[in-house]
mmCIF file of C-alpha atoms in Angstrom:
data_model
loop_
_atom_site.group_PDB
_atom_site.id
_atom_site.type_symbol
_atom_site.label_atom_id
_atom_site.label_comp_id
_atom_site.label_asym_id
_atom_site.label_seq_id
_atom_site.Cartn_x
_atom_site.Cartn_y
_atom_site.Cartn_z
ATOM 1 C CA ASP A 1215 81.331 -141.755 52.365
ATOM 2 C CA ALA A 1216 78.379 -142.658 53.821
ATOM 3 C CA GLY A 1217 77.250 -139.787 53.643
ATOM 4 C CA VAL A 1218 74.969 -137.340 57.127
ATOM 5 C CA ILE A 1219 73.440 -140.443 58.993
ATOM 6 C CA GLN A 1220 70.277 -140.265 60.912
ATOM 7 C CA SER A 1221 68.554 -142.681 63.335
ATOM 8 C CA PRO A 1222 65.933 -144.613 63.530
ATOM 9 C CA ARG A 1223 64.410 -143.365 59.560
ATOM 10 C CA HIS A 1224 61.018 -143.697 61.554
ATOM 11 C CA GLU A 1225 59.883 -143.361 64.959
ATOM 12 C CA VAL A 1226 56.648 -143.697 66.161
ATOM 13 C CA THR A 1227 55.827 -143.021 69.959
ATOM 14 C CA GLU A 1228 52.471 -142.203 72.157
ATOM 15 C CA MET A 1229 52.359 -138.263 74.024
ATOM 16 C CA GLY A 1230 54.692 -137.962 76.869
ATOM 17 C CA GLN A 1231 57.526 -140.860 75.724
ATOM 18 C CA GLU A 1232 60.657 -138.766 75.567
ATOM 19 C CA VAL A 1233 62.410 -139.525 72.596
ATOM 20 C CA THR A 1234 66.184 -139.344 71.099
ATOM 21 C CA LEU A 1235 66.665 -139.065 67.234
ATOM 22 C CA ARG A 1236 70.656 -139.028 65.764
ATOM 23 C CA CYS A 1237 72.837 -137.580 63.799
ATOM 24 C CA LYS A 1238 76.652 -138.795 62.920
ATOM 25 C CA PRO A 1239 77.891 -135.728 60.076
ATOM 26 C CA ILE A 1240 79.682 -136.775 57.380
ATOM 27 C CA SER A 1241 83.633 -137.366 57.789
ATOM 28 C CA GLY A 1242 85.072 -133.098 58.341
ATOM 29 C CA HIS A 1243 82.511 -131.865 59.094
ATOM 30 C CA ASN A 1244 82.481 -128.861 61.738
ATOM 31 C CA SER A 1245 79.851 -127.720 61.072
ATOM 32 C CA LEU A 1246 75.915 -129.410 61.707
ATOM 33 C CA PHE A 1247 72.118 -128.263 61.652
ATOM 34 C CA TRP A 1248 68.768 -130.029 63.034
ATOM 35 C CA TYR A 1249 65.683 -129.162 60.919
ATOM 36 C CA ARG A 1250 62.606 -129.806 60.991
ATOM 37 C CA GLN A 1251 59.815 -130.426 58.800
ATOM 38 C CA THR A 1252 56.037 -129.495 58.315
ATOM 39 C CA MET A 1253 53.599 -129.169 55.597
ATOM 40 C CA MET A 1254 52.074 -126.533 57.898
ATOM 41 C CA ARG A 1255 55.359 -124.155 57.967
ATOM 42 C CA GLY A 1256 58.083 -126.482 55.815
ATOM 43 C CA LEU A 1257 61.818 -126.212 56.709
ATOM 44 C CA GLU A 1258 62.496 -124.568 60.409
ATOM 45 C CA LEU A 1259 65.959 -124.655 61.419
ATOM 46 C CA LEU A 1260 66.492 -125.511 64.908
ATOM 47 C CA ILE A 1261 69.929 -125.907 66.510
ATOM 48 C CA TYR A 1262 73.520 -124.944 64.683
ATOM 49 C CA PHE A 1263 76.562 -126.322 66.134
ATOM 50 C CA ASN A 1264 79.718 -125.371 64.969
ATOM 51 C CA ASN A 1265 82.863 -127.217 66.521
ATOM 52 C CA ASN A 1266 80.729 -128.902 69.036
ATOM 53 C CA VAL A 1267 79.461 -125.409 69.956
ATOM 54 C CA PRO A 1268 75.710 -124.499 69.899
ATOM 55 C CA ILE A 1269 75.547 -121.326 67.817
ATOM 56 C CA ASP A 1270 71.568 -120.585 67.568
ATOM 57 C CA ASP A 1271 69.121 -122.417 69.336
ATOM 58 C CA SER A 1272 66.796 -119.628 68.547
ATOM 59 C CA GLY A 1273 65.015 -121.942 66.808
ATOM 60 C CA MET A 1274 64.192 -124.580 69.191
ATOM 61 C CA PRO A 1275 60.528 -124.532 69.503
ATOM 62 C CA GLU A 1276 60.972 -124.676 73.678
ATOM 63 C CA ASP A 1277 62.196 -126.448 76.352
ATOM 64 C CA ARG A 1278 60.838 -129.536 75.380
ATOM 65 C CA PHE A 1279 63.447 -129.708 73.323
ATOM 66 C CA SER A 1280 66.980 -129.667 73.519
ATOM 67 C CA ALA A 1281 70.508 -130.550 71.482
ATOM 68 C CA LYS A 1282 73.572 -131.500 72.299
ATOM 69 C CA MET A 1283 76.712 -132.925 70.482
ATOM 70 C CA PRO A 1284 79.510 -134.242 72.235
ATOM 71 C CA ASN A 1285 81.598 -135.090 69.764
ATOM 72 C CA ALA A 1286 82.387 -134.133 66.208
ATOM 73 C CA SER A 1287 81.050 -137.657 64.674
ATOM 74 C CA PHE A 1288 77.739 -137.579 67.064
ATOM 75 C CA SER A 1289 74.409 -135.435 67.587
ATOM 76 C CA THR A 1290 71.400 -136.108 69.577
ATOM 77 C CA LEU A 1291 68.437 -134.183 69.283
ATOM 78 C CA LYS A 1292 66.002 -134.500 72.002
ATOM 79 C CA ILE A 1293 62.042 -134.506 72.816
ATOM 80 C CA GLN A 1294 60.827 -135.003 76.852
ATOM 81 C CA PRO A 1295 57.819 -134.894 76.616
ATOM 82 C CA SER A 1296 56.916 -135.418 72.575
ATOM 83 C CA GLU A 1297 53.845 -133.514 72.051
ATOM 84 C CA PRO A 1298 51.573 -134.694 69.141
ATOM 85 C CA ARG A 1299 52.083 -131.607 67.550
ATOM 86 C CA ASP A 1300 55.988 -132.797 67.769
ATOM 87 C CA SER A 1301 55.018 -134.953 65.137
ATOM 88 C CA ALA A 1302 57.354 -134.029 61.024
ATOM 89 C CA VAL A 1303 60.409 -135.158 59.940
ATOM 90 C CA TYR A 1304 63.552 -134.199 61.488
ATOM 91 C CA PHE A 1305 66.339 -133.697 59.389
ATOM 92 C CA CYS A 1306 70.009 -133.492 60.399
ATOM 93 C CA ALA A 1307 72.659 -131.604 57.709
ATOM 94 C CA SER A 1308 76.201 -130.713 57.428
ATOM 95 C CA ILE A 1309 78.587 -128.515 55.738
ATOM 96 C CA PRO A 1310 82.316 -127.811 55.995
ATOM 97 C CA GLY A 1311 83.511 -124.995 57.704
ATOM 98 C CA ARG A 1312 81.393 -122.266 59.344
ATOM 99 C CA GLY A 1313 80.027 -120.512 55.954
ATOM 100 C CA TYR A 1314 77.213 -120.183 53.433
ATOM 101 C CA ASN A 1315 78.688 -123.745 52.129
ATOM 102 C CA GLU A 1316 76.176 -125.991 51.033
ATOM 103 C CA GLN A 1317 74.085 -128.229 53.245
ATOM 104 C CA PHE A 1318 74.593 -132.159 52.870
ATOM 105 C CA PHE A 1319 71.225 -133.119 54.093
ATOM 106 C CA GLY A 1320 70.857 -136.372 55.678
ATOM 107 C CA PRO A 1321 66.754 -138.773 54.739
ATOM 108 C CA GLY A 1322 65.162 -137.575 57.392
ATOM 109 C CA THR A 1323 63.247 -138.994 60.035
ATOM 110 C CA ARG A 1324 59.785 -139.244 60.540
ATOM 111 C CA LEU A 1325 58.397 -139.237 64.182
ATOM 112 C CA THR A 1326 54.157 -139.537 64.840
ATOM 113 C CA VAL A 1327 53.236 -138.787 68.517
ATOM 114 C CA LEU A 1328 50.300 -140.260 68.556
ATOM 115 C CA SER B 1252 58.832 -115.806 58.314
ATOM 116 C CA GLN B 1253 60.491 -117.268 55.151
ATOM 117 C CA GLN B 1254 63.097 -115.746 54.341
ATOM 118 C CA GLY B 1255 62.705 -117.458 49.846
ATOM 119 C CA GLU B 1256 59.528 -118.382 48.540
ATOM 120 C CA GLU B 1257 58.476 -120.392 46.026
ATOM 121 C CA ASP B 1258 56.319 -120.160 42.551
ATOM 122 C CA PRO B 1259 54.823 -121.706 41.879
ATOM 123 C CA GLN B 1260 53.328 -123.658 45.000
ATOM 124 C CA ALA B 1261 53.378 -126.855 42.036
ATOM 125 C CA LEU B 1262 54.408 -127.545 38.153
ATOM 126 C CA SER B 1263 52.983 -130.165 36.267
ATOM 127 C CA ILE B 1264 54.234 -130.923 32.529
ATOM 128 C CA GLN B 1265 54.559 -133.150 30.273
ATOM 129 C CA GLU B 1266 57.883 -134.811 30.158
ATOM 130 C CA GLY B 1267 60.512 -132.374 27.646
ATOM 131 C CA GLU B 1268 59.415 -129.323 28.299
ATOM 132 C CA ASN B 1269 60.948 -126.220 30.010
ATOM 133 C CA ALA B 1270 60.356 -126.124 33.648
ATOM 134 C CA THR B 1271 61.083 -122.966 36.182
ATOM 135 C CA MET B 1272 60.214 -121.876 39.260
ATOM 136 C CA ASN B 1273 59.940 -118.055 41.570
ATOM 137 C CA CYS B 1274 61.612 -118.250 44.628
ATOM 138 C CA SER B 1275 62.185 -114.564 46.099
ATOM 139 C CA TYR B 1276 63.470 -113.462 49.386
ATOM 140 C CA LYS B 1277 63.735 -110.250 51.845
ATOM 141 C CA THR B 1278 67.307 -109.467 53.537
ATOM 142 C CA SER B 1279 70.337 -108.884 51.827
ATOM 143 C CA ILE B 1280 72.281 -112.446 51.346
ATOM 144 C CA ASN B 1281 75.298 -113.802 50.533
ATOM 145 C CA ASN B 1282 73.578 -116.544 48.413
ATOM 146 C CA LEU B 1283 71.237 -118.074 47.190
ATOM 147 C CA GLN B 1284 71.112 -121.753 47.355
ATOM 148 C CA TRP B 1285 68.580 -124.364 44.917
ATOM 149 C CA TYR B 1286 68.173 -127.894 46.454
ATOM 150 C CA ARG B 1287 65.520 -130.947 45.329
ATOM 151 C CA GLN B 1288 63.861 -133.284 47.788
ATOM 152 C CA ASN B 1289 62.370 -136.597 46.446
ATOM 153 C CA SER B 1290 59.169 -138.376 48.280
ATOM 154 C CA GLY B 1291 60.678 -139.503 51.906
ATOM 155 C CA ARG B 1292 64.246 -138.485 51.203
ATOM 156 C CA GLY B 1293 66.470 -135.960 52.238
ATOM 157 C CA LEU B 1294 67.389 -132.505 50.860
ATOM 158 C CA VAL B 1295 69.656 -133.052 48.055
ATOM 159 C CA HIS B 1296 72.360 -129.160 47.013
ATOM 160 C CA LEU B 1297 71.692 -128.897 42.872
ATOM 161 C CA ILE B 1298 72.837 -125.274 42.490
ATOM 162 C CA LEU B 1299 74.713 -122.276 44.543
ATOM 163 C CA ILE B 1300 74.888 -119.033 43.336
ATOM 164 C CA ARG B 1301 76.432 -116.149 44.467
ATOM 165 C CA SER B 1302 75.101 -112.365 44.889
ATOM 166 C CA ASN B 1303 77.833 -110.912 42.398
ATOM 167 C CA GLU B 1304 76.865 -113.977 39.696
ATOM 168 C CA ARG B 1305 73.927 -113.498 37.881
ATOM 169 C CA GLU B 1306 73.621 -116.033 36.792
ATOM 170 C CA LYS B 1307 75.125 -119.627 36.053
ATOM 171 C CA HIS B 1308 74.261 -123.507 35.144
ATOM 172 C CA SER B 1309 74.555 -127.035 35.845
ATOM 173 C CA GLY B 1310 74.003 -129.872 32.968
ATOM 174 C CA ARG B 1311 70.132 -128.801 32.077
ATOM 175 C CA LEU B 1312 70.341 -126.099 35.307
ATOM 176 C CA ARG B 1313 70.038 -122.664 34.862
ATOM 177 C CA VAL B 1314 69.985 -120.740 37.265
ATOM 178 C CA THR B 1315 69.084 -116.514 37.764
ATOM 179 C CA LEU B 1316 70.194 -114.286 40.710
ATOM 180 C CA ASP B 1317 69.079 -110.688 40.162
ATOM 181 C CA THR B 1318 69.665 -108.926 43.473
ATOM 182 C CA SER B 1319 67.861 -106.086 43.109
ATOM 183 C CA LYS B 1320 64.838 -107.313 42.863
ATOM 184 C CA LYS B 1321 65.676 -110.147 45.612
ATOM 185 C CA SER B 1322 64.243 -112.722 43.161
ATOM 186 C CA SER B 1323 65.406 -116.010 41.693
ATOM 187 C CA SER B 1324 64.655 -118.572 38.847
ATOM 188 C CA LEU B 1325 65.318 -122.017 37.837
ATOM 189 C CA LEU B 1326 64.562 -123.656 34.811
ATOM 190 C CA ILE B 1327 64.741 -127.280 33.986
ATOM 191 C CA THR B 1328 65.071 -127.825 29.898
ATOM 192 C CA ALA B 1329 63.922 -130.841 28.568
ATOM 193 C CA SER B 1330 62.475 -132.363 31.604
ATOM 194 C CA ARG B 1331 62.495 -135.703 32.260
ATOM 195 C CA ALA B 1332 59.711 -138.000 34.700
ATOM 196 C CA ALA B 1333 63.035 -138.397 37.369
ATOM 197 C CA ASP B 1334 62.826 -134.654 37.338
ATOM 198 C CA THR B 1335 59.695 -135.107 39.573
ATOM 199 C CA ALA B 1336 60.424 -133.931 43.242
ATOM 200 C CA SER B 1337 60.473 -130.622 45.165
ATOM 201 C CA TYR B 1338 62.622 -127.865 44.712
ATOM 202 C CA PHE B 1339 63.328 -125.858 47.384
ATOM 203 C CA CYS B 1340 65.733 -122.202 47.485
ATOM 204 C CA ALA B 1341 67.266 -121.314 50.498
ATOM 205 C CA THR B 1342 69.089 -117.905 51.233
ATOM 206 C CA ALA B 1343 72.424 -117.504 53.186
ATOM 207 C CA SER B 1344 71.678 -114.360 54.648
ATOM 208 C CA THR B 1345 74.075 -111.434 55.188
ATOM 209 C CA TYR B 1346 71.814 -110.169 57.681
ATOM 210 C CA GLY B 1347 72.349 -110.669 61.455
ATOM 211 C CA GLY B 1348 75.340 -112.691 62.556
ATOM 212 C CA SER B 1349 74.544 -116.865 62.534
ATOM 213 C CA GLN B 1350 77.209 -117.405 59.395
ATOM 214 C CA GLY B 1351 76.102 -120.772 57.962
ATOM 215 C CA ASN B 1352 72.544 -120.281 58.299
ATOM 216 C CA LEU B 1353 70.051 -120.953 54.934
ATOM 217 C CA ILE B 1354 66.228 -120.569 54.976
ATOM 218 C CA PHE B 1355 64.715 -122.362 53.023
ATOM 219 C CA GLY B 1356 61.544 -121.508 51.348
ATOM 220 C CA LYS B 1357 58.374 -123.945 51.066
ATOM 221 C CA GLY B 1358 58.393 -125.499 47.882
ATOM 222 C CA THR B 1359 57.197 -126.007 44.458
ATOM 223 C CA LYS B 1360 55.878 -129.453 44.000
ATOM 224 C CA LEU B 1361 56.769 -130.385 40.152
ATOM 225 C CA SER B 1362 54.752 -133.552 38.139
ATOM 226 C CA VAL B 1363 56.574 -134.215 34.702
ATOM 227 C CA LYS B 1364 54.697 -136.923 33.771
ATOM 228 C CA PRO B 1365 55.820 -139.392 31.024
#
């Protein structure tokens, strides 16, 4: 199995632009998590899907952030418009089932907003 | 606020020495997990200890859990230069309703000098 796949690996954009991050979870996993990692705040959960349905989006910072999971094999995290403070590494993780299992992380997308 | 807090924030040792990292948390948990992150990479699951377990081993890793003190420790024995990484504890809380969510600490940065 290829593991969790994220694209792009690096993204540099200018303030005000729309950014879309993509994630393909491990086949057969039906829960997916989006995290953001910064030096100041550490690793923060943004949103959690189970069977393509958002279960907990309380970590989404503001309305500029949105996430979708149109099917079991694909999810997107969109930032519109982007701001310099959104610069971070964004991780996607997946687990089989819904429960307190170990999470399988993707390699992350390093986002820089100028 | 962060559920898990690691201590120390940074640790530098010589190859062959043991490394001990501690984690404290605040609410009741279903399990506690330790993850490793190499620079520029995603997190990799190391070990999971359930709330009714007190100690667990995996290779050179030993994890203890004291639920009365709400703390855990990760011991890496006979460290190697390749163990250089950041180590995170993550708690699966039973507080609240979001099953499957993990809350991560800010990590301990371990440097093992050859």
